[in-house]
mmCIF file of C-alpha atoms and ligand atoms in Angstrom:
data_model
loop_
_atom_site.group_PDB
_atom_site.id
_atom_site.type_symbol
_atom_site.label_atom_id
_atom_site.label_comp_id
_atom_site.label_asym_id
_atom_site.label_seq_id
_atom_site.Cartn_x
_atom_site.Cartn_y
_atom_site.Cartn_z
ATOM 1 C CA MET I 1 -9.798 -11.018 16.303
ATOM 2 C CA ASP I 2 -9.948 -7.810 18.916
ATOM 3 C CA LEU I 3 -9.036 -8.071 22.659
ATOM 4 C CA LYS I 4 -8.211 -11.029 22.400
ATOM 5 C CA ASN I 5 -4.324 -10.945 23.550
ATOM 6 C CA LEU I 6 -4.978 -8.286 25.639
ATOM 7 C CA LYS I 7 -8.033 -9.467 26.947
ATOM 8 C CA ARG I 8 -5.441 -12.223 28.962
ATOM 9 C CA GLY I 9 -3.263 -9.122 29.626
ATOM 10 C CA SER I 10 -0.408 -9.937 27.511
ATOM 11 C CA VAL I 11 0.987 -8.976 23.917
ATOM 12 C CA ILE I 12 1.145 -11.645 21.455
ATOM 13 C CA LEU I 13 4.265 -10.457 19.992
ATOM 14 C CA LEU I 14 5.664 -13.382 18.964
ATOM 15 C CA LEU I 15 9.281 -11.638 18.004
ATOM 16 C CA VAL I 16 11.344 -9.175 18.176
ATOM 17 C CA PHE I 17 13.036 -6.918 16.354
ATOM 18 C CA LEU I 18 16.485 -7.077 16.988
ATOM 19 C CA LEU I 19 18.505 -3.408 16.874
ATOM 20 C CA SER I 20 20.880 -2.622 19.754
ATOM 21 C CA ALA I 21 19.666 0.164 22.213
ATOM 22 C CA CYS I 22 21.047 2.546 20.252
ATOM 23 C CA GLN I 23 20.417 1.949 16.921
ATOM 24 C CA GLN I 24 17.399 1.536 17.805
ATOM 25 C CA GLN I 25 16.279 4.658 19.349
ATOM 26 C CA LEU I 26 18.618 6.026 16.040
ATOM 27 C CA ALA I 27 16.097 3.904 13.735
ATOM 28 C CA LYS I 28 13.318 5.336 15.250
ATOM 29 C CA SER I 29 14.189 9.053 15.725
ATOM 30 C CA GLN I 30 15.131 8.611 11.373
ATOM 31 C CA TYR I 31 12.844 6.590 9.759
ATOM 32 C CA PRO I 32 11.263 8.313 7.544
ATOM 33 C CA LEU I 33 7.814 6.145 8.703
ATOM 34 C CA HIS I 34 7.657 4.458 11.467
ATOM 35 C CA TYR I 35 4.485 4.012 12.755
ATOM 36 C CA SER I 36 2.575 1.566 15.192
ATOM 37 C CA GLY I 37 -0.872 1.192 16.874
ATOM 38 C CA ALA I 38 -3.931 -1.475 17.937
ATOM 39 C CA ILE I 39 -5.480 -3.335 15.368
ATOM 40 C CA MET I 40 -6.906 -6.260 15.396
ATOM 41 C CA GLY I 41 -6.571 -7.683 19.180
ATOM 42 C CA THR I 42 -2.713 -6.317 18.847
ATOM 43 C CA THR I 43 -0.424 -4.042 17.915
ATOM 44 C CA PHE I 44 0.452 -3.492 14.636
ATOM 45 C CA THR I 45 4.463 -1.350 13.534
ATOM 46 C CA ILE I 46 5.009 -0.408 10.240
ATOM 47 C CA LYS I 47 8.850 0.954 8.477
ATOM 48 C CA VAL I 48 9.409 2.463 5.747
ATOM 49 C CA SER I 49 13.401 2.678 5.377
ATOM 50 C CA SER I 50 12.795 5.416 1.880
ATOM 51 C CA LEU I 51 9.975 7.380 0.879
ATOM 52 C CA THR I 52 8.872 8.080 -2.477
ATOM 53 C CA ASP I 53 7.480 12.360 -2.794
ATOM 54 C CA SER I 54 3.900 10.600 -4.134
ATOM 55 C CA LEU I 55 2.485 11.042 -0.255
ATOM 56 C CA THR I 56 3.400 12.478 3.198
ATOM 57 C CA SER I 57 4.456 10.030 5.906
ATOM 58 C CA ASP I 58 0.801 11.920 8.227
ATOM 59 C CA ALA I 59 -1.521 11.033 4.457
ATOM 60 C CA LEU I 60 0.439 7.373 4.387
ATOM 61 C CA LYS I 61 -0.221 6.578 8.264
ATOM 62 C CA THR I 62 -3.878 7.837 7.462
ATOM 63 C CA GLN I 63 -4.217 5.652 4.418
ATOM 64 C CA ILE I 64 -2.126 2.404 6.349
ATOM 65 C CA LYS I 65 -4.736 3.510 8.959
ATOM 66 C CA ALA I 66 -7.866 2.715 6.499
ATOM 67 C CA LEU I 67 -6.917 -0.226 4.755
ATOM 68 C CA LEU I 68 -6.910 -2.054 8.373
ATOM 69 C CA ASP I 69 -10.015 -0.348 9.868
ATOM 70 C CA GLN I 70 -11.379 -1.691 6.457
ATOM 71 C CA LEU I 71 -10.107 -5.850 6.934
ATOM 72 C CA ASN I 72 -11.058 -5.143 10.250
ATOM 73 C CA GLY I 73 -14.322 -4.519 9.346
ATOM 74 C CA GLN I 74 -15.044 -7.253 6.854
ATOM 75 C CA MET I 75 -12.819 -10.700 9.345
ATOM 76 C CA SER I 76 -13.294 -9.223 13.526
ATOM 77 C CA THR I 77 -15.366 -12.054 15.289
ATOM 78 C CA TYR I 78 -14.954 -9.810 17.538
ATOM 79 C CA GLN I 79 -16.767 -6.855 15.699
ATOM 80 C CA GLN I 80 -20.861 -7.717 15.295
ATOM 81 C CA ASP I 81 -21.396 -5.902 12.824
ATOM 82 C CA SER I 82 -18.282 -6.790 10.849
ATOM 83 C CA GLU I 83 -19.234 -8.606 6.961
ATOM 84 C CA LEU I 84 -17.530 -12.239 9.044
ATOM 85 C CA SER I 85 -20.172 -11.423 12.010
ATOM 86 C CA LYS I 86 -23.114 -11.435 9.740
ATOM 87 C CA ILE I 87 -22.231 -14.436 7.555
ATOM 88 C CA ASN I 88 -21.203 -16.079 11.684
ATOM 89 C CA GLN I 89 -24.707 -15.106 12.472
ATOM 90 C CA ASN I 90 -27.007 -16.346 9.848
ATOM 91 C CA HIS I 91 -27.518 -20.258 9.966
ATOM 92 C CA SER I 92 -29.119 -20.327 7.194
ATOM 93 C CA SER I 93 -27.570 -22.307 3.634
ATOM 94 C CA GLU I 94 -27.723 -19.791 1.064
ATOM 95 C CA TRP I 95 -25.172 -18.826 -1.092
ATOM 96 C CA ILE I 96 -23.843 -15.713 0.943
ATOM 97 C CA THR I 97 -22.238 -12.818 -2.143
ATOM 98 C CA VAL I 98 -18.912 -11.739 0.219
ATOM 99 C CA SER I 99 -16.251 -9.482 -0.416
ATOM 100 C CA GLU I 100 -13.209 -9.456 -2.530
ATOM 101 C CA SER I 101 -10.519 -9.370 -0.031
ATOM 102 C CA LEU I 102 -12.808 -11.682 2.567
ATOM 103 C CA TYR I 103 -13.590 -14.302 -0.977
ATOM 104 C CA ILE I 104 -9.572 -14.732 -0.819
ATOM 105 C CA VAL I 105 -8.587 -15.045 2.491
ATOM 106 C CA LEU I 106 -11.003 -17.591 3.109
ATOM 107 C CA LYS I 107 -10.623 -19.838 -0.355
ATOM 108 C CA GLN I 108 -6.691 -19.714 1.334
ATOM 109 C CA ALA I 109 -7.690 -20.473 3.879
ATOM 110 C CA ASN I 110 -9.403 -23.816 2.851
ATOM 111 C CA VAL I 111 -6.021 -24.467 0.324
ATOM 112 C CA ILE I 112 -4.276 -24.727 3.750
ATOM 113 C CA SER I 113 -6.661 -26.733 5.147
ATOM 114 C CA LYS I 114 -7.234 -29.496 2.457
ATOM 115 C CA LEU I 115 -2.842 -29.531 2.814
ATOM 116 C CA SER I 116 -2.873 -29.915 6.523
ATOM 117 C CA ASN I 117 -5.194 -32.306 6.230
ATOM 118 C CA GLY I 118 -7.513 -30.692 7.990
ATOM 119 C CA ALA I 119 -5.178 -29.652 10.822
ATOM 120 C CA PHE I 120 -5.733 -25.932 9.989
ATOM 121 C CA ASP I 121 -9.218 -25.418 10.339
ATOM 122 C CA ILE I 122 -11.081 -22.282 10.077
ATOM 123 C CA THR I 123 -14.908 -23.042 11.413
ATOM 124 C CA VAL I 124 -12.786 -24.324 15.258
ATOM 125 C CA GLY I 125 -14.639 -21.418 15.666
ATOM 126 C CA PRO I 126 -17.121 -22.631 18.049
ATOM 127 C CA LEU I 127 -14.416 -24.813 19.598
ATOM 128 C CA VAL I 128 -11.708 -21.650 19.889
ATOM 129 C CA ASN I 129 -15.217 -20.227 21.841
ATOM 130 C CA LEU I 130 -15.468 -23.152 24.285
ATOM 131 C CA TRP I 131 -12.528 -22.914 25.271
ATOM 132 C CA GLY I 132 -12.816 -19.870 26.438
ATOM 133 C CA PHE I 133 -10.439 -17.779 23.374
ATOM 134 C CA GLY I 134 -13.118 -16.475 21.670
ATOM 135 C CA PRO I 135 -15.159 -12.910 21.961
ATOM 136 C CA ASN I 136 -17.242 -13.710 24.627
ATOM 137 C CA ASP I 137 -16.413 -16.017 27.195
ATOM 138 C CA MET I 138 -13.806 -15.062 29.706
ATOM 139 C CA SER I 139 -14.014 -18.426 31.420
ATOM 140 C CA PHE I 140 -11.022 -20.089 31.490
ATOM 141 C CA ALA I 141 -11.487 -23.530 32.166
ATOM 142 C CA ALA I 142 -11.802 -27.659 30.576
ATOM 143 C CA PRO I 143 -15.268 -28.089 28.498
ATOM 144 C CA THR I 144 -17.194 -31.190 29.422
ATOM 145 C CA ASP I 145 -16.135 -33.723 26.422
ATOM 146 C CA GLU I 146 -20.328 -34.054 25.633
ATOM 147 C CA LYS I 147 -20.131 -29.798 25.034
ATOM 148 C CA ILE I 148 -16.715 -30.963 22.901
ATOM 149 C CA ALA I 149 -18.554 -32.903 21.389
ATOM 150 C CA GLN I 150 -21.730 -31.121 20.490
ATOM 151 C CA GLN I 151 -19.184 -28.474 19.013
ATOM 152 C CA LEU I 152 -17.521 -30.183 17.130
ATOM 153 C CA SER I 153 -20.850 -31.734 14.954
ATOM 154 C CA ASN I 154 -20.528 -27.747 13.715
ATOM 155 C CA VAL I 155 -16.698 -27.934 12.888
ATOM 156 C CA GLY I 156 -15.151 -29.367 9.108
ATOM 157 C CA PHE I 157 -13.553 -27.394 6.252
ATOM 158 C CA LYS I 158 -15.794 -29.067 4.441
ATOM 159 C CA TYR I 159 -19.549 -27.764 5.076
ATOM 160 C CA LEU I 160 -17.727 -24.489 3.661
ATOM 161 C CA LEU I 161 -18.273 -24.666 0.314
ATOM 162 C CA PHE I 162 -17.398 -21.897 -2.878
ATOM 163 C CA ASN I 163 -18.870 -20.602 -6.341
ATOM 164 C CA ASP I 164 -14.882 -18.459 -7.495
ATOM 165 C CA ASP I 165 -17.369 -17.031 -10.193
ATOM 166 C CA LYS I 166 -19.899 -15.127 -8.389
ATOM 167 C CA HIS I 167 -17.339 -15.204 -5.008
ATOM 168 C CA GLN I 168 -20.085 -16.717 -3.617
ATOM 169 C CA ILE I 169 -20.014 -19.205 -0.498
ATOM 170 C CA LYS I 170 -22.543 -21.668 1.025
ATOM 171 C CA LYS I 171 -22.777 -22.749 4.631
ATOM 172 C CA GLN I 172 -23.533 -26.926 4.088
ATOM 173 C CA ASN I 173 -24.158 -27.183 7.566
ATOM 174 C CA PRO I 174 -25.687 -23.713 9.248
ATOM 175 C CA MET I 175 -23.951 -24.114 11.795
ATOM 176 C CA LEU I 176 -20.999 -23.008 10.734
ATOM 177 C CA TYR I 177 -19.261 -20.203 12.630
ATOM 178 C CA LEU I 178 -15.684 -19.293 10.911
ATOM 179 C CA ASP I 179 -12.253 -17.754 13.034
ATOM 180 C CA LEU I 180 -10.154 -15.957 10.849
ATOM 181 C CA SER I 181 -7.527 -15.129 13.436
ATOM 182 C CA ALA I 182 -5.478 -17.543 12.301
ATOM 183 C CA ILE I 183 -5.249 -16.037 8.605
ATOM 184 C CA ALA I 184 -6.710 -12.728 8.613
ATOM 185 C CA LYS I 185 -3.604 -10.925 10.387
ATOM 186 C CA GLY I 186 -1.407 -12.086 8.113
ATOM 187 C CA TYR I 187 -3.524 -10.677 4.801
ATOM 188 C CA ALA I 188 -3.651 -7.446 6.350
ATOM 189 C CA VAL I 189 0.193 -7.142 6.512
ATOM 190 C CA ASP I 190 0.221 -8.257 2.859
ATOM 191 C CA GLN I 191 -1.662 -5.651 2.230
ATOM 192 C CA VAL I 192 -0.133 -3.117 3.937
ATOM 193 C CA GLY I 193 2.481 -3.461 1.869
ATOM 194 C CA LEU I 194 0.751 -3.476 -1.681
ATOM 195 C CA LEU I 195 -0.068 0.002 -0.794
ATOM 196 C CA LEU I 196 3.156 1.178 -0.164
ATOM 197 C CA GLU I 197 4.077 -0.206 -3.230
ATOM 198 C CA LYS I 198 1.547 1.603 -4.926
ATOM 199 C CA ASN I 199 3.022 4.530 -3.667
ATOM 200 C CA GLY I 200 6.080 3.747 -4.715
ATOM 201 C CA MET I 201 8.139 2.148 -1.597
ATOM 202 C CA SER I 202 9.936 -0.921 -1.799
ATOM 203 C CA ASN I 203 12.550 -0.565 1.734
ATOM 204 C CA TYR I 204 9.375 -1.057 4.122
ATOM 205 C CA MET I 205 8.971 -4.043 7.042
ATOM 206 C CA VAL I 206 5.217 -4.337 8.401
ATOM 207 C CA GLU I 207 4.628 -6.054 10.665
ATOM 208 C CA ILE I 208 0.568 -6.745 12.425
ATOM 209 C CA GLY I 209 0.436 -9.239 16.275
ATOM 210 C CA GLY I 210 4.262 -10.573 15.789
ATOM 211 C CA GLU I 211 3.231 -11.572 11.314
ATOM 212 C CA LEU I 212 5.507 -10.065 9.499
ATOM 213 C CA ARG I 213 6.479 -8.467 5.751
ATOM 214 C CA LEU I 214 10.237 -7.646 4.919
ATOM 215 C CA LYS I 215 10.692 -5.736 1.403
ATOM 216 C CA GLY I 216 14.746 -4.385 0.650
ATOM 217 C CA HIS I 217 16.894 -2.585 3.604
ATOM 218 C CA ASN I 218 16.114 -1.066 6.671
ATOM 219 C CA LEU I 219 17.935 2.156 6.986
ATOM 220 C CA GLN I 220 20.949 1.283 7.955
ATOM 221 C CA ASN I 221 21.168 -0.251 3.855
ATOM 222 C CA LYS I 222 21.436 -4.500 4.940
ATOM 223 C CA LEU I 223 18.977 -6.575 5.260
ATOM 224 C CA TRP I 224 15.825 -6.744 8.329
ATOM 225 C CA ARG I 225 17.392 -8.360 10.515
ATOM 226 C CA ILE I 226 14.497 -10.253 12.364
ATOM 227 C CA ALA I 227 14.588 -11.897 16.002
ATOM 228 C CA VAL I 228 12.991 -15.143 16.609
ATOM 229 C CA GLU I 229 12.382 -15.262 19.982
ATOM 230 C CA LYS I 230 12.894 -18.362 22.778
ATOM 231 C CA PRO I 231 9.661 -19.505 23.921
ATOM 232 C CA ALA I 232 9.555 -18.967 27.467
ATOM 233 C CA ALA I 233 5.571 -17.374 28.605
ATOM 234 C CA ASN I 234 7.988 -15.599 31.786
ATOM 235 C CA GLN I 235 10.751 -14.030 29.684
ATOM 236 C CA ARG I 236 11.951 -12.355 26.171
ATOM 237 C CA MET I 237 14.604 -13.788 25.211
ATOM 238 C CA ILE I 238 16.024 -14.395 21.552
ATOM 239 C CA GLN I 239 16.220 -17.333 20.350
ATOM 240 C CA LYS I 240 17.334 -16.687 16.658
ATOM 241 C CA VAL I 241 18.501 -13.768 14.551
ATOM 242 C CA LEU I 242 17.461 -13.820 11.095
ATOM 243 C CA PRO I 243 19.326 -11.794 8.756
ATOM 244 C CA ILE I 244 15.966 -11.864 6.260
ATOM 245 C CA SER I 245 14.940 -9.800 3.311
ATOM 246 C CA ASN I 246 11.495 -9.708 0.639
ATOM 247 C CA VAL I 247 9.997 -12.533 1.649
ATOM 248 C CA SER I 248 7.370 -13.000 4.617
ATOM 249 C CA LEU I 249 7.395 -14.849 8.563
ATOM 250 C CA ALA I 250 4.433 -15.754 10.909
ATOM 251 C CA THR I 251 5.102 -17.669 13.910
ATOM 252 C CA SER I 252 2.838 -19.550 16.238
ATOM 253 C CA GLY I 253 3.626 -20.563 19.874
ATOM 254 C CA ASP I 254 2.106 -22.095 22.986
ATOM 255 C CA TYR I 255 3.880 -19.027 24.799
ATOM 256 C CA ARG I 256 2.108 -15.869 25.061
ATOM 257 C CA ASN I 257 -1.493 -16.885 24.383
ATOM 258 C CA PHE I 258 -2.721 -19.815 27.590
ATOM 259 C CA PHE I 259 -4.143 -20.432 30.310
ATOM 260 C CA GLU I 260 -3.159 -22.829 33.025
ATOM 261 C CA LEU I 261 -5.558 -24.959 34.991
ATOM 262 C CA ASP I 262 -4.212 -27.503 37.965
ATOM 263 C CA GLY I 263 -0.944 -27.239 36.355
ATOM 264 C CA VAL I 264 -2.086 -27.799 33.072
ATOM 265 C CA ARG I 265 -1.196 -25.202 30.401
ATOM 266 C CA PHE I 266 -3.921 -25.242 27.387
ATOM 267 C CA SER I 267 -3.117 -22.776 24.403
ATOM 268 C CA HIS I 268 -5.192 -21.016 21.801
ATOM 269 C CA THR I 269 -4.516 -23.069 19.733
ATOM 270 C CA ILE I 270 -7.046 -25.567 19.577
ATOM 271 C CA ASP I 271 -6.722 -29.274 17.710
ATOM 272 C CA PRO I 272 -9.908 -29.399 15.750
ATOM 273 C CA ARG I 273 -10.088 -33.193 15.432
ATOM 274 C CA SER I 274 -10.568 -33.658 19.105
ATOM 275 C CA GLY I 275 -11.939 -30.149 19.864
ATOM 276 C CA LYS I 276 -9.053 -29.942 22.700
ATOM 277 C CA PRO I 277 -5.803 -27.565 22.540
ATOM 278 C CA ILE I 278 -2.930 -29.151 21.673
ATOM 279 C CA THR I 279 -0.707 -30.342 24.347
ATOM 280 C CA HIS I 280 2.730 -31.401 22.986
ATOM 281 C CA LYS I 281 6.178 -30.473 23.023
ATOM 282 C CA LEU I 282 6.938 -27.854 20.440
ATOM 283 C CA ALA I 283 6.610 -24.548 22.199
ATOM 284 C CA SER I 284 7.110 -22.479 18.719
ATOM 285 C CA ILE I 285 7.052 -22.829 15.095
ATOM 286 C CA THR I 286 8.326 -19.912 11.995
ATOM 287 C CA ILE I 287 7.634 -20.197 8.668
ATOM 288 C CA LEU I 288 8.913 -18.065 6.121
ATOM 289 C CA SER I 289 6.942 -18.045 2.325
ATOM 290 C CA ASP I 290 5.892 -15.480 -0.404
ATOM 291 C CA THR I 291 2.843 -14.105 0.930
ATOM 292 C CA THR I 292 2.232 -13.141 4.920
ATOM 293 C CA MET I 293 -1.060 -14.949 4.713
ATOM 294 C CA LYS I 294 0.410 -17.770 3.676
ATOM 295 C CA ALA I 295 2.771 -17.996 6.390
ATOM 296 C CA ASP I 296 0.720 -17.125 9.457
ATOM 297 C CA ALA I 297 -2.032 -19.533 8.495
ATOM 298 C CA LEU I 298 1.221 -22.884 8.072
ATOM 299 C CA ALA I 299 2.586 -21.241 11.184
ATOM 300 C CA THR I 300 -1.525 -22.694 12.759
ATOM 301 C CA ALA I 301 -1.195 -25.364 10.756
ATOM 302 C CA LEU I 302 2.387 -26.931 11.051
ATOM 303 C CA MET I 303 1.774 -26.238 14.898
ATOM 304 C CA VAL I 304 -1.340 -27.911 15.291
ATOM 305 C CA LEU I 305 0.356 -31.462 13.308
ATOM 306 C CA GLY I 306 3.672 -30.921 15.785
ATOM 307 C CA VAL I 307 6.915 -31.746 15.104
ATOM 308 C CA ASP I 308 6.806 -35.004 13.798
ATOM 309 C CA GLN I 309 4.514 -34.763 11.154
ATOM 310 C CA GLY I 310 4.457 -30.601 10.623
ATOM 311 C CA TYR I 311 8.686 -31.841 9.783
ATOM 312 C CA GLN I 312 6.728 -34.109 7.408
ATOM 313 C CA LEU I 313 3.814 -31.896 5.739
ATOM 314 C CA ALA I 314 7.511 -29.724 5.506
ATOM 315 C CA GLU I 315 9.853 -31.806 4.076
ATOM 316 C CA LYS I 316 6.611 -32.947 1.158
ATOM 317 C CA GLU I 317 5.144 -28.842 0.200
ATOM 318 C CA ASP I 318 8.444 -27.152 0.106
ATOM 319 C CA ILE I 319 8.075 -25.789 3.073
ATOM 320 C CA ALA I 320 9.985 -23.106 4.883
ATOM 321 C CA ALA I 321 10.172 -24.246 8.846
ATOM 322 C CA LEU I 322 11.722 -23.192 12.307
ATOM 323 C CA PHE I 323 10.142 -25.362 14.842
ATOM 324 C CA ILE I 324 11.542 -24.522 18.082
ATOM 325 C CA ILE I 325 11.372 -27.709 20.462
ATOM 326 C CA LYS I 326 10.804 -28.285 24.885
ATOM 327 C CA THR I 327 12.866 -30.896 26.462
ATOM 328 C CA LYS I 328 13.646 -31.485 29.699
ATOM 329 C CA ASP I 329 17.133 -28.851 29.398
ATOM 330 C CA GLY I 330 15.809 -26.429 27.171
ATOM 331 C CA PHE I 331 15.513 -25.181 23.837
ATOM 332 C CA ILE I 332 16.019 -27.220 20.918
ATOM 333 C CA GLU I 333 15.467 -25.563 16.996
ATOM 334 C CA LYS I 334 14.560 -28.257 13.678
ATOM 335 C CA ALA I 335 14.710 -26.192 10.202
ATOM 336 C CA SER I 336 13.092 -27.570 7.525
ATOM 337 C CA THR I 337 15.676 -28.438 4.146
ATOM 338 C CA SER I 338 13.413 -25.845 2.231
ATOM 339 C CA PHE I 339 14.063 -23.276 5.684
ATOM 340 C CA VAL I 340 18.181 -23.928 5.982
ATOM 341 C CA ALA I 341 18.430 -22.764 2.176
ATOM 342 C CA ARG I 342 16.058 -19.765 2.379
ATOM 343 C CA LEU I 343 17.935 -18.288 4.710
ATOM 344 C CA ARG I 344 22.139 -19.092 3.092
HETATM 345 P P1 LIG B 401 -0.686 -17.912 16.882
HETATM 346 O O1 LIG B 401 0.439 -16.433 16.423
HETATM 347 O O2 LIG B 401 0.423 -18.729 17.895
HETATM 348 O O3 LIG B 401 -0.618 -18.735 15.247
HETATM 349 P P2 LIG B 401 -2.899 -16.860 15.897
HETATM 350 O O4 LIG B 401 -3.648 -15.287 16.625
HETATM 351 O O5 LIG B 401 -2.324 -15.846 14.787
HETATM 352 O O6 LIG B 401 -1.854 -17.167 16.951
HETATM 353 O O7 LIG B 401 -3.640 -17.834 15.978
HETATM 354 C C1 LIG B 401 -4.572 -18.478 16.884
HETATM 355 C C2 LIG B 401 -5.643 -18.464 16.927
HETATM 356 O O8 LIG B 401 -6.658 -18.612 15.675
HETATM 357 C C3 LIG B 401 -5.785 -18.139 17.534
HETATM 358 O O9 LIG B 401 -6.628 -17.802 19.041
HETATM 359 C C4 LIG B 401 -7.884 -19.388 17.659
HETATM 360 O O10 LIG B 401 -8.869 -18.604 16.793
HETATM 361 C C5 LIG B 401 -7.820 -19.230 16.013
HETATM 362 N N1 LIG B 401 -7.132 -21.153 16.062
HETATM 363 C C6 LIG B 401 -7.522 -21.781 16.413
HETATM 364 N N2 LIG B 401 -6.985 -23.147 16.009
HETATM 365 C C7 LIG B 401 -6.977 -22.828 15.139
HETATM 366 C C8 LIG B 401 -6.532 -24.148 13.541
HETATM 367 N N3 LIG B 401 -6.731 -25.421 13.940
HETATM 368 N N4 LIG B 401 -7.194 -24.033 12.840
HETATM 369 C C9 LIG B 401 -7.129 -22.171 12.041
HETATM 370 N N5 LIG B 401 -7.382 -21.143 13.045
HETATM 371 C C10 LIG B 401 -6.927 -22.095 14.529
HETATM 372 MG MG1 LIG B 402 -0.982 -16.811 13.668
#
């Protein structure tokens, strides 16, 4: 997390919020809480349609910012003294006690890894770094096969062991390096949502870097209207508008965070099986789920699997997924049965 996306001079906002221009002006000034800022190397926006008396808008913002800073301090690979960075620097196989939040995210990551047969894998960190998408490396060059093989030997979610009673983890391979960039933003969205709900607010939209949670209604007393962006690198156009609520939504795509070398595009999504960025024709994928953490991780998992295997998994596991596929004549959509049902 942190600065990764900004580093490439592009903001990885995969979604735009569709409101007509004047509606947007109106809505912006009238939302009792409309809070935007930067966190986790990307931007966030929070809108609450109706505030309760329990907290002022400023007090709520202070609490939200404190929560986001706390989560970043637990899960960032860009912050050298974060809880996760310390685990990454600890090259041993001892049991390590971790915070509750971090434990929950690591366990959910493990579930999605198993579900996707290793397509989603937070131990892919060394390869993310090798390909220049990590905290340190700014050199956008394809690494040699030898270097890839070297790093692959330290990748594998099976090397991360859990003790549920003690909230402990163990790196069976001491060189394991964990990267939560594909799941932590989703968890943070859920936690902000919970904070709002604890304070009695049930009509809100929380978004961090394109991962969203929607609850209740917008300022016009209608469902939230979320636009999935057309997955093209050099334009910002709307592919599809989803009127939805009481759901989480995440999008993964290869059209914002990538580098190009000799006309070949290298995505920031790495296939942990090959050690290389994905190259298939899937341009973006949008997932609807009950938690944003799950939606976030599933979006990356299905992005790695590609259209055919991804669609198969979505059908088998009842995942609501919208695939946007590149063809020579433009983009085509393919929705899983559960996605179609969810929007009916
Ligand atoms: P997107 O919106 O495209 O999903 P995210 O920032 O949510 O983007 O997730 C992409 C990040 O996840 C990458 O920058 C990398 O740090 C990490 N990542 C890349 N490949 C994988 C993978 N196969 N499994 C888990 N995390 C990955
Ligand atoms: Mg994501």
